[in-house]
Coordinates of C-alpha atoms in Angstrom, one line a residue:
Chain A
X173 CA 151.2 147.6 173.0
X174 CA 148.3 146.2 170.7
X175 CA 144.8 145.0 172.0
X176 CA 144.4 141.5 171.0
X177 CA 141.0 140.2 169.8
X178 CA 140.2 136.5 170.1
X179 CA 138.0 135.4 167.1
X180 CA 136.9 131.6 166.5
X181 CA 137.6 130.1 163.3
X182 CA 135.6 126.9 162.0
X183 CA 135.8 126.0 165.5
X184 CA 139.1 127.0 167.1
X185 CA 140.2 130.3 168.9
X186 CA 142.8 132.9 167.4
X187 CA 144.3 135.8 169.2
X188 CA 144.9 138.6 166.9
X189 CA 146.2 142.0 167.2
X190 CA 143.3 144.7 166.5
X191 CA 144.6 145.8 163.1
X192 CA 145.1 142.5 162.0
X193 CA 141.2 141.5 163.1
X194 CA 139.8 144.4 161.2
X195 CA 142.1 143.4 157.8
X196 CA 140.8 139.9 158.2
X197 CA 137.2 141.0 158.8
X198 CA 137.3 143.2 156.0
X199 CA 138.8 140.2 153.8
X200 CA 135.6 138.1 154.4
X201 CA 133.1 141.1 154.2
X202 CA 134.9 141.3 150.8
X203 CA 134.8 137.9 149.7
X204 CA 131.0 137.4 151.4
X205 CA 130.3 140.4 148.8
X206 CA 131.8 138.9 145.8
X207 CA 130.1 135.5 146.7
X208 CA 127.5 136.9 147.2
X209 CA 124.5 135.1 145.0
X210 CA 126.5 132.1 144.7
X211 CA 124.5 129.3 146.2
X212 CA 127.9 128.1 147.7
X213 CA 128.6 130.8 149.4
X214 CA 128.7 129.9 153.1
X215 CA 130.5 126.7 152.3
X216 CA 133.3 128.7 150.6
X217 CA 133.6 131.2 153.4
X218 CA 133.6 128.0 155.4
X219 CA 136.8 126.5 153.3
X220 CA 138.5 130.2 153.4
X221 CA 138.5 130.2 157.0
X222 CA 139.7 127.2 156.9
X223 CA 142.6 127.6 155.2
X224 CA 143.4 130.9 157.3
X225 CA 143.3 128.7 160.2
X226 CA 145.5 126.8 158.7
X227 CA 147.9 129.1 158.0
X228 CA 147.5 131.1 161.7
X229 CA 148.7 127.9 163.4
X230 CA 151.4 127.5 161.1
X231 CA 152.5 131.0 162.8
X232 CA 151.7 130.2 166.3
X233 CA 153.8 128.6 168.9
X234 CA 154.0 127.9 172.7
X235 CA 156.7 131.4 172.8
X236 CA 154.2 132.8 170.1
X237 CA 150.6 133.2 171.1
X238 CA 149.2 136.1 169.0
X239 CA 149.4 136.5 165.1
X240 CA 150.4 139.9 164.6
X241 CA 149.2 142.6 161.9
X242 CA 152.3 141.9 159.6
X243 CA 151.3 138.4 159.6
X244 CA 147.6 139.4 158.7
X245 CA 148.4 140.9 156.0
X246 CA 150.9 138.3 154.9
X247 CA 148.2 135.6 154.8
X248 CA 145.5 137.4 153.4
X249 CA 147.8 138.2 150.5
X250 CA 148.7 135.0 150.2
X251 CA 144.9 133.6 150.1
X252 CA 144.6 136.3 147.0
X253 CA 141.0 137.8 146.3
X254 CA 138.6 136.0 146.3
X255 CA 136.7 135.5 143.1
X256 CA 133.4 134.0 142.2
X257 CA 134.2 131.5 139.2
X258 CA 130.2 131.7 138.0
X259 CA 129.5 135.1 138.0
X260 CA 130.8 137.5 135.5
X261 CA 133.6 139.7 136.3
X262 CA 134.6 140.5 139.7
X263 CA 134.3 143.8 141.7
X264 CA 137.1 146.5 141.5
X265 CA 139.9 145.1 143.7
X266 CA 139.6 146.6 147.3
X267 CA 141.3 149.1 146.8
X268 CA 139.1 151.2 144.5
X269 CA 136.0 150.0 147.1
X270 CA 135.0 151.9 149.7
X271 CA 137.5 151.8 152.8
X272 CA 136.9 150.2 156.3
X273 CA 133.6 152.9 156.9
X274 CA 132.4 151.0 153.9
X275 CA 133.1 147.5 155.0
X276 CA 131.6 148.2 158.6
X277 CA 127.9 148.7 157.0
X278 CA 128.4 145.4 155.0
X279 CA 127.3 142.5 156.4
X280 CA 128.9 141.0 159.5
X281 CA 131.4 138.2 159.2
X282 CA 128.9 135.7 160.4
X283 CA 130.6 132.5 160.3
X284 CA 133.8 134.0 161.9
X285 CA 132.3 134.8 165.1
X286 CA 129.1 132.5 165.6
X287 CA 130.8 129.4 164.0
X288 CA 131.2 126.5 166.2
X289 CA 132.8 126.8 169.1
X290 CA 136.0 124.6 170.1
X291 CA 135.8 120.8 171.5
X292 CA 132.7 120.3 172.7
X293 CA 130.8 117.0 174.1
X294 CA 129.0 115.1 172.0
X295 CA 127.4 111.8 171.9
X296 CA 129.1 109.5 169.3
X297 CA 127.1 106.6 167.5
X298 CA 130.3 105.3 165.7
X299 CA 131.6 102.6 167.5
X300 CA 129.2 103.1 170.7
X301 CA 128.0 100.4 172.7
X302 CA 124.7 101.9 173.5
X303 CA 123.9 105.3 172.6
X304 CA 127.4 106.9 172.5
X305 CA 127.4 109.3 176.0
X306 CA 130.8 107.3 177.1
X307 CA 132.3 107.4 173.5
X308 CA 131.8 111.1 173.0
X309 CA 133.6 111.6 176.9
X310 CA 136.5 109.6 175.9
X311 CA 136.5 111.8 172.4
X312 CA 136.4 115.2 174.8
X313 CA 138.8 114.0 177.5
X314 CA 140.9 112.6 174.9
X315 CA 140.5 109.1 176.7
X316 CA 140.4 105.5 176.2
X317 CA 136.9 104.5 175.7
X318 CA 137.5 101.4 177.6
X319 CA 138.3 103.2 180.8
X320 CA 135.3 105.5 180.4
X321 CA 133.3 102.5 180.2
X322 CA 134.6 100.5 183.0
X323 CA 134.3 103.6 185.2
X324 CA 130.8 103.8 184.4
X325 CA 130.4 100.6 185.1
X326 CA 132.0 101.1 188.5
X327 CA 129.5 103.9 189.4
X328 CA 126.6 102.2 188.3
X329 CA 127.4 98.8 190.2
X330 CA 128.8 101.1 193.5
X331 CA 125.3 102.9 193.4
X332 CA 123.1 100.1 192.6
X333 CA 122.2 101.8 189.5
X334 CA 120.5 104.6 191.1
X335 CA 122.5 106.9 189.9
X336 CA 124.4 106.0 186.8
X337 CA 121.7 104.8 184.9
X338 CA 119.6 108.1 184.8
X339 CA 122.5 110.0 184.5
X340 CA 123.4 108.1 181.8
X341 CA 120.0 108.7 180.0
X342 CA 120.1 112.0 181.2
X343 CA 123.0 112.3 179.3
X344 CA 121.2 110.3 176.0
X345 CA 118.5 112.7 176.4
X346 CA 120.5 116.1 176.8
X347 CA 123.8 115.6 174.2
X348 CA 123.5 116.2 170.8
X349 CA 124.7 113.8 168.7
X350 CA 127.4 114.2 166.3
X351 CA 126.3 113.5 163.3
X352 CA 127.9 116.2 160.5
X353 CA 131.3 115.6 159.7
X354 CA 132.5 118.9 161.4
X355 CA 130.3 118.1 164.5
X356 CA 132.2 114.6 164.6
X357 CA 135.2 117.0 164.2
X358 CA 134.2 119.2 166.9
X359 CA 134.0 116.0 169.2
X360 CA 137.3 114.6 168.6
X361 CA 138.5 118.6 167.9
X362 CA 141.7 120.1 168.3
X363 CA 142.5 120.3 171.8
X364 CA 140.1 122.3 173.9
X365 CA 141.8 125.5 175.3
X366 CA 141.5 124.4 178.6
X367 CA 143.8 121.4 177.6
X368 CA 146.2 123.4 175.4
X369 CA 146.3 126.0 178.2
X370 CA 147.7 123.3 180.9
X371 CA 150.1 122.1 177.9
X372 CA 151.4 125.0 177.3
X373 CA 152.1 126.2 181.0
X374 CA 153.8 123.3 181.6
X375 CA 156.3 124.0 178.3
X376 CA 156.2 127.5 179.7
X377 CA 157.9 126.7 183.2
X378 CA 159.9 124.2 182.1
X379 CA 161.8 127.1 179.8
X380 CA 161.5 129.2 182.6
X381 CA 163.4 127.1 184.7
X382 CA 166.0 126.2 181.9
X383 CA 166.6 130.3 182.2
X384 CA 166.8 130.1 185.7
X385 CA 170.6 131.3 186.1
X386 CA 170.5 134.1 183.8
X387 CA 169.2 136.7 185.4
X388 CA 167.8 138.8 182.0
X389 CA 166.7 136.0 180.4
X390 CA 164.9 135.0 182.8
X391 CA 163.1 138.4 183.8
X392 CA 161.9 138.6 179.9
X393 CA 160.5 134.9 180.2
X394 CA 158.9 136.0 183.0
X395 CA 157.2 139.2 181.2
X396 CA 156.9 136.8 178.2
X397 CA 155.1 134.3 180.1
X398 CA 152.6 136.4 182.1
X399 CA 151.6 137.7 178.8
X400 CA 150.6 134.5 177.4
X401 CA 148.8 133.1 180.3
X402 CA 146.8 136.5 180.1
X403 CA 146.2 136.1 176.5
X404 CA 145.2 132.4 177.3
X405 CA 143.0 133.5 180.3
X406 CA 140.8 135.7 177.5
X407 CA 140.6 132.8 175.2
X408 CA 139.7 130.2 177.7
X409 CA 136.5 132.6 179.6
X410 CA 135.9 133.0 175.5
X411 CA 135.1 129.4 175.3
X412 CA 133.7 129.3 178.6
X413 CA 131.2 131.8 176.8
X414 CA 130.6 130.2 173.5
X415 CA 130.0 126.5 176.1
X416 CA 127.6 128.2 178.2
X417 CA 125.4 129.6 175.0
X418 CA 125.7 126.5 172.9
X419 CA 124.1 125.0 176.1
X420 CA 121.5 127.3 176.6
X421 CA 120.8 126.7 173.3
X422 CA 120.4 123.2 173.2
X423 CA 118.2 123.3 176.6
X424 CA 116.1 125.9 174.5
X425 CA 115.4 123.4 171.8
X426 CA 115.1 120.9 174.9
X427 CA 112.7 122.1 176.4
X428 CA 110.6 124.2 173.7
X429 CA 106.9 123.2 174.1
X430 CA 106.2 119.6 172.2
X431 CA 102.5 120.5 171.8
X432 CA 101.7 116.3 171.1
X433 CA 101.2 114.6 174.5
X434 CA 100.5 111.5 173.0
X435 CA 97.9 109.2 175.0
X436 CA 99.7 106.1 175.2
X437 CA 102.3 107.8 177.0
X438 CA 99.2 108.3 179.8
X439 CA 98.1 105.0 179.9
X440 CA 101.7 103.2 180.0
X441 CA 103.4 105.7 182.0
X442 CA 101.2 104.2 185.8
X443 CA 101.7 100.6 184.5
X444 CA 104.9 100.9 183.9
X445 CA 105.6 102.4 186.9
X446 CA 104.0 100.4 188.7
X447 CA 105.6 97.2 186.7
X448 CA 108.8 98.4 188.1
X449 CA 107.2 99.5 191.8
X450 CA 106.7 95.6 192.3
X451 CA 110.0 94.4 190.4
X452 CA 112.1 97.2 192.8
X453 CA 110.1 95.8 195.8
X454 CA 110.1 92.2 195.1
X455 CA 114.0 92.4 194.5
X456 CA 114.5 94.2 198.4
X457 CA 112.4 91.4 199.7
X458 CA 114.8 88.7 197.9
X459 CA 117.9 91.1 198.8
X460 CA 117.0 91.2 202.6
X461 CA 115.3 87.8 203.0
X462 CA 118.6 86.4 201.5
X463 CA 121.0 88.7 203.6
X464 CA 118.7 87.7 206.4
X465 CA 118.5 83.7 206.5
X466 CA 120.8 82.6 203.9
X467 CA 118.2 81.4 201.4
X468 CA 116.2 83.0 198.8
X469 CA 112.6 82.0 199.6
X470 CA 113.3 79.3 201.8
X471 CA 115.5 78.2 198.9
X472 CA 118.7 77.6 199.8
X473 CA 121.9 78.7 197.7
X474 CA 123.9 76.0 195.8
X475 CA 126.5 74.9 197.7
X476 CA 129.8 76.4 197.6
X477 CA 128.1 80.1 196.0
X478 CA 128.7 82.6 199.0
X479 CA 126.8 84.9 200.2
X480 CA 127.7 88.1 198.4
X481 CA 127.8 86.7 194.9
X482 CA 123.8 85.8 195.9
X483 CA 123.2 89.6 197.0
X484 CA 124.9 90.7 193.9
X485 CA 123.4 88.5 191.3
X486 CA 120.0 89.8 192.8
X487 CA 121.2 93.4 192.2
X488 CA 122.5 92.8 188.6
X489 CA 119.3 90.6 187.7
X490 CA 117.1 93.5 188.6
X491 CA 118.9 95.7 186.9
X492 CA 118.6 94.0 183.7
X493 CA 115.4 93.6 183.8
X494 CA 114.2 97.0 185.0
X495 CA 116.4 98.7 182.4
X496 CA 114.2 98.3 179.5
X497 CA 111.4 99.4 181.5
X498 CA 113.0 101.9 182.6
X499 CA 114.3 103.8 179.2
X500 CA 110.4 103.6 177.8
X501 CA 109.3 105.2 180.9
X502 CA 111.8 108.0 180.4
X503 CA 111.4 107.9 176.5
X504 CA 107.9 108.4 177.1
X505 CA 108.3 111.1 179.5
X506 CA 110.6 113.3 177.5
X507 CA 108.8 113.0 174.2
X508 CA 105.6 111.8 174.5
X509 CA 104.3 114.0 177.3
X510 CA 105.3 117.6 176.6
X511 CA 104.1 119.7 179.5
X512 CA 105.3 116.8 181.8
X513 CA 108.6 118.2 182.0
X514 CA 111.4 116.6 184.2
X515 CA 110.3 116.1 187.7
X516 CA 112.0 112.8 187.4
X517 CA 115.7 112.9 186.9
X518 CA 117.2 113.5 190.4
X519 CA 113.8 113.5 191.9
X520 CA 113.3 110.0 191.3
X521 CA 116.0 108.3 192.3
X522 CA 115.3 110.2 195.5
X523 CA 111.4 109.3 195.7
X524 CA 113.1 105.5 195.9
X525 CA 115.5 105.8 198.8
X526 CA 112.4 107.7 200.7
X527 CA 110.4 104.8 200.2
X528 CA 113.0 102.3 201.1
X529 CA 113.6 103.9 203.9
X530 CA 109.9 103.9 205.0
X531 CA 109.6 100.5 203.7
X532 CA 112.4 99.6 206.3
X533 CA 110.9 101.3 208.8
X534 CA 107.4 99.6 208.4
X535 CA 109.0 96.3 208.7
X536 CA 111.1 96.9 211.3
X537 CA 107.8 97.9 213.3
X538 CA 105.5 94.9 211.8
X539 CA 107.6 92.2 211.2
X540 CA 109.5 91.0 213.9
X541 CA 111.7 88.4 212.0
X542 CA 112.5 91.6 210.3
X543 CA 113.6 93.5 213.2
X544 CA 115.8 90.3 214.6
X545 CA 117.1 90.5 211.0
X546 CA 118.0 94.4 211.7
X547 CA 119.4 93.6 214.9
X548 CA 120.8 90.9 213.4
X549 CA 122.7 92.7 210.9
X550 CA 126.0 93.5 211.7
X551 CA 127.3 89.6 212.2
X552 CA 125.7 89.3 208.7
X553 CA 127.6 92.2 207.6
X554 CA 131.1 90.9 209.1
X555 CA 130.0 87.5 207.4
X556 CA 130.0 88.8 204.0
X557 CA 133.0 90.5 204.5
X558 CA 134.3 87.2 205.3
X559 CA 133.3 85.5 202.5
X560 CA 135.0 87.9 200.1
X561 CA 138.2 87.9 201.4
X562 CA 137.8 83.7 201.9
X563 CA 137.2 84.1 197.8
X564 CA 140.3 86.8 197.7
X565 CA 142.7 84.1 199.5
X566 CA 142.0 81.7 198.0
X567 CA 142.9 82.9 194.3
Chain B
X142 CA 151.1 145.2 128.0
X143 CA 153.5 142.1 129.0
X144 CA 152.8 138.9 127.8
X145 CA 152.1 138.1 131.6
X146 CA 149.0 140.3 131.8
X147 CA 148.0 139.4 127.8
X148 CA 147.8 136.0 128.9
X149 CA 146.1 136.2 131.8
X150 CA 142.4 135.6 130.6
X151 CA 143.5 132.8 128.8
X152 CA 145.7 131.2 132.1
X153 CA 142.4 131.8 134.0
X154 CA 140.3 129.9 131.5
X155 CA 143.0 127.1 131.6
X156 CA 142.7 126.7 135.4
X157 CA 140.0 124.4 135.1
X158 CA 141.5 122.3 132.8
X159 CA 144.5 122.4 134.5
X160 CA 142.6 121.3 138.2
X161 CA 140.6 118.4 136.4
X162 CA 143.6 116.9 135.4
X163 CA 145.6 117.4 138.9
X164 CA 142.6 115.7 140.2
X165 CA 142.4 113.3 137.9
X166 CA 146.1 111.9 138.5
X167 CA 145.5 111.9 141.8
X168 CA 143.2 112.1 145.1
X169 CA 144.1 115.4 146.7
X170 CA 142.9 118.4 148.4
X171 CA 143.0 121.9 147.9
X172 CA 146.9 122.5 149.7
X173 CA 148.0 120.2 147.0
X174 CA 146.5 121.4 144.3
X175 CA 148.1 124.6 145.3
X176 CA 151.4 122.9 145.2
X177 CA 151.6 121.5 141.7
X178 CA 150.5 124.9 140.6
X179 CA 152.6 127.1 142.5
X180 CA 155.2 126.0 140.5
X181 CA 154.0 126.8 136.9
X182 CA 152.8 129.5 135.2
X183 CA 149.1 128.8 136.4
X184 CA 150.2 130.0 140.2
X185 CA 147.1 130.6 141.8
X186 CA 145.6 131.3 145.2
X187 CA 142.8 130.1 147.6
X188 CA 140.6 133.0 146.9
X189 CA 140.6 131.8 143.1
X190 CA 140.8 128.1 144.0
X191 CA 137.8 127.4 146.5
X192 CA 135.3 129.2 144.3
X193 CA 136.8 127.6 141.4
X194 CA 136.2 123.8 143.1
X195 CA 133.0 124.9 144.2
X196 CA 131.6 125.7 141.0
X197 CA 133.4 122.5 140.1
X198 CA 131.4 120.3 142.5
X199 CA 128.2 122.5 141.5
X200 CA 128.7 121.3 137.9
X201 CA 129.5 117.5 138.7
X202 CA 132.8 117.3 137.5
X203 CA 134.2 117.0 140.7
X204 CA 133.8 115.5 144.3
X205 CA 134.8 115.6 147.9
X206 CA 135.3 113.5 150.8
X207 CA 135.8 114.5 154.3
X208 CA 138.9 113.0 155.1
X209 CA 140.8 112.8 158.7
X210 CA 144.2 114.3 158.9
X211 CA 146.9 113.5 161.0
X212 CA 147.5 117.6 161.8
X213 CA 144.4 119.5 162.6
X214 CA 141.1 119.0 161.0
X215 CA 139.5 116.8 158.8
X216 CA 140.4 117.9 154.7
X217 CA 138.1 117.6 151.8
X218 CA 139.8 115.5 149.5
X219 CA 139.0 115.6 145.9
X220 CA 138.5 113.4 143.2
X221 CA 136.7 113.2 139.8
X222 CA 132.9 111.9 139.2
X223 CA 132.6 110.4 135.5
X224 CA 131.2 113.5 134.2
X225 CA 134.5 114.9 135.4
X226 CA 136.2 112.4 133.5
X227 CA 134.5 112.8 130.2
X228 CA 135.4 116.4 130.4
X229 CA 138.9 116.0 131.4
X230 CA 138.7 114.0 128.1
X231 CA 137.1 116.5 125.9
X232 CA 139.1 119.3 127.1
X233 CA 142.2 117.4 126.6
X234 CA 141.8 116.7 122.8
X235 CA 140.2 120.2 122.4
X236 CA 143.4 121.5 123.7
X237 CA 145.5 119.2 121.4
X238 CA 143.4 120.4 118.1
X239 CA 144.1 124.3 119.4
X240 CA 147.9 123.5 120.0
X241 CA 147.9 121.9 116.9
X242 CA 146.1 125.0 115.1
X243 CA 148.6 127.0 116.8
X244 CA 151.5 125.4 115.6
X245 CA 150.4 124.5 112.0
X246 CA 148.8 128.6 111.2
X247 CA 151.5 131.0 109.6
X248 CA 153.8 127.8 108.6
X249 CA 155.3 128.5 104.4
X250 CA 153.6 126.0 103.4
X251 CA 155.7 123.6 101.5
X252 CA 158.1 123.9 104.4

């Protein structure tokens, strides 16, 4: 039995058997060495690993989960020593150098273990409709943009926009954006392990169940398979690992101090928010004062519009024009105020249905059209209902 | 000493030659180049080939493009700048004058 070490290569995860790992780390420290003073260096290492990457998943299957020692070896001899074409003749081949005691003071294989990690979410400018959050979800759920989009569209509509639209710039604010070629890589990626675990389960059982009448066969499938799903299980809480500090790392640069609170941020921020205060309010008053007597203002809809279109249209127009008013108020309060921090992002959204709730309150106290209106309410309710399914029949 | 391991500085200084004109003929990247290779006398390995391309690229003679592949990653695929081009040139009739030299030396002459 062999301990199997999970190491990450330009971005994907390998299990391989101990002996194998410390060949393949002493390959690197060795070809790190020899490159070393080459202003390429990390790029080559890069391109190596690579191509050993490409050459472990040649070897891996769904029944095969681990590259073994033999098959080390077998690669790295067939990669061949690594020479630097600029500098003059290379080192002694390895084995006149000092053994593994000698490689394990050299310096560590960086790129092999603090690389990227696998798949990992990323906002995508190419092809984006606004700022790329749904296109990089579709990349890392391997979905149709399309779908992401309508959903989102669905959420934002269902919640009035209260929650979707910060999340969404939440989500703007918080993502890195791919913008290297192997970041775009990483997006897209290979399937994340958590995706090529639940593949490979499935392929797992089903040759499980093809065994199912021979009684041996299906007793080593069983050992096989436990096997794998425990080498898996390291893999995956590896990459649960390498998510959780990539994220810490981005909040880090997040949230580092931005020592220039600039002072139009001060003076727009209360405007704006006040702009929007009068828009949110002046848009419940035209909500309920439609839902209530059937005209906006005293202005009646035109005829044959129902109800609910009305109520919606309202909605949608405040929407729109809140949004841009919106995003410079939370543009201004991520990078133009640094010590403001982020009081807003749930917070806000919360403030608001407080207030509206007060607000009802207020008028149902003061106003007593309003609290006929209230009272009022369900028939109006039932009405609406009506009117959509009317529309429904009638198509 | 075989004529394997007598020729071997000379293979090595070959290689780039060898690589500009792989490239030249076509766009490829670096599993290709391994190909064509593997098959001649110039066999070589990644080890020798990615510091080779990466002096290469240092130099100007070559260039890569990130290129999506159907299986796994994206691929650098090479192809020549016009410096690369010029030298592809140069080395070619440089090589024709030394096979020439080779071939013409020792000759009786009058034969």
């Amino acid at each position: 039995m062999n301990k199997v070490i999970t190491i990450n290569l330009n971005g994907n995860a390998y299990p391989l058997e101990e002996n194998g790992y410390e060949a393949l780390r002493t390959y690197l420290d060795t070809a790190a060495r020899r490159l070393a003073g080459n202003p390429d260096q990390a790029e080559i290492i890069a391109d190596i690993e690579q191509a050993i990457a490409d050459k472990f998943r040649a070897v891996l299957s769904a029944n095969k989960t681990v590259v073994v020692t033999a098959e080390v070896e077998q690669i790295i001899a067939e990669m061949g020593p690594v020479e630097d074409a600029t500098g003059p003749a290379p080192e002694p081949p390895p084995a006149a150098a000092p053994g593994p005691a000698g490689a394990e003071s050299g310096p560590a294989p960086k790129a092999a273990e603090t690389g990227g990690t696998a798949k990992r979410l990323y906002r995508i400018k190419d092809g984006a409709m606004i700022a790329g959050v749904c296109n990089g979800f579709a990349a890392y759920f391997n979905l149709d943009v399309t779908l992401v989009r309508v959903l989102f569209a669905v959420l934002a509509v269902l919640t009035w926009g209260v929650v979707a639209i910060p999340l969404y710039l939440i989500l703007v604010f918080l993502l890195p954006t791919a913008h290297t070629s192997a970041e775009k890589a990483a997006a897209h990626g290979a399937p994340s392990t958590a995706e090529e675990f639940i593949r490979r389960a499935r392929e797992g059982y089903y040759q499980g169940m093809k065994t199912f009448h021979d009684k041996r066969a299906h007793r080593q499938w069983k050992r096989q398979f436990k096997q794998e799903m425990r080498g898996w299980k390291r893999s995956f809480r590896q990459e649960m690992r390498n998510h959780a500090q990539h994220w810490s790392q981005t909040w880090h640069h997040a949230w580092a101090p931005q020592p220039r609170p600039h002072i139009l941020a001060w003076v727009l921020l209360p405007i704006i928010s006040l702009a929007l205060f009068i828009m949110g309010l002046a848009a419940a008053i035209a909500f309920l004062s439609l839902l209530c007597t059937g005209a906006l203002f005293g202005v009646l809809l035109p005829h044959g519009i129902p109800l609910w279109i009305g109520l919606v249209f309202i909605i949608v127009a405040y929407h729109v024009v809140a949004w841009p008013l919106k995003s410079t108020r939370y543009f201004l309060f991520y990078h133009g105020t640094g010590g403001f921090g982020r009081p807003y992002g749930g917070g806000g959204s919360l403030a608001w249905l407080v207030f509206l709730v007060l607000l009802v309150w207020v008028a149902d106290r003061h106003v007593p059209e309003f609290h006929q209106a209230l009272y009022n309410l369900p028939p109006m309710i039932h009405q609406a209902v009506d009117s959509v399914r009317q529309w429904w029949d009638q198509r | 000493m075989s004529i394997n391991e007598k020729f071997s500085a000379i293979r090595k200084g070959l290689l780039e030659f060898l690589v500009l004109k792989i490239i030249a003929a076509d766009r490829v990247y670096v599993a290709d180049i391994l190909k064509q290779l593997s098959a001649t006398e110039f066999a070589t390995q990644e080890g020798t080939l990615y510091p080779l391309l990466s002096k290469m690229r240092r130099e100007q003679l070559v260039d890569y493009e990130w290129t999506e592949s159907e299986a796994g990653p994206p691929r650098k695929y090479y192809s020549l700048t016009a410096k690369g081009r010029e030298q592809l040139r140069e080395t070619s009739d440089y090589w024709q004058k030394i096979s020439g030299t080779v071939k013409a030396l020792g000759q009786k002459p009058g034969t």
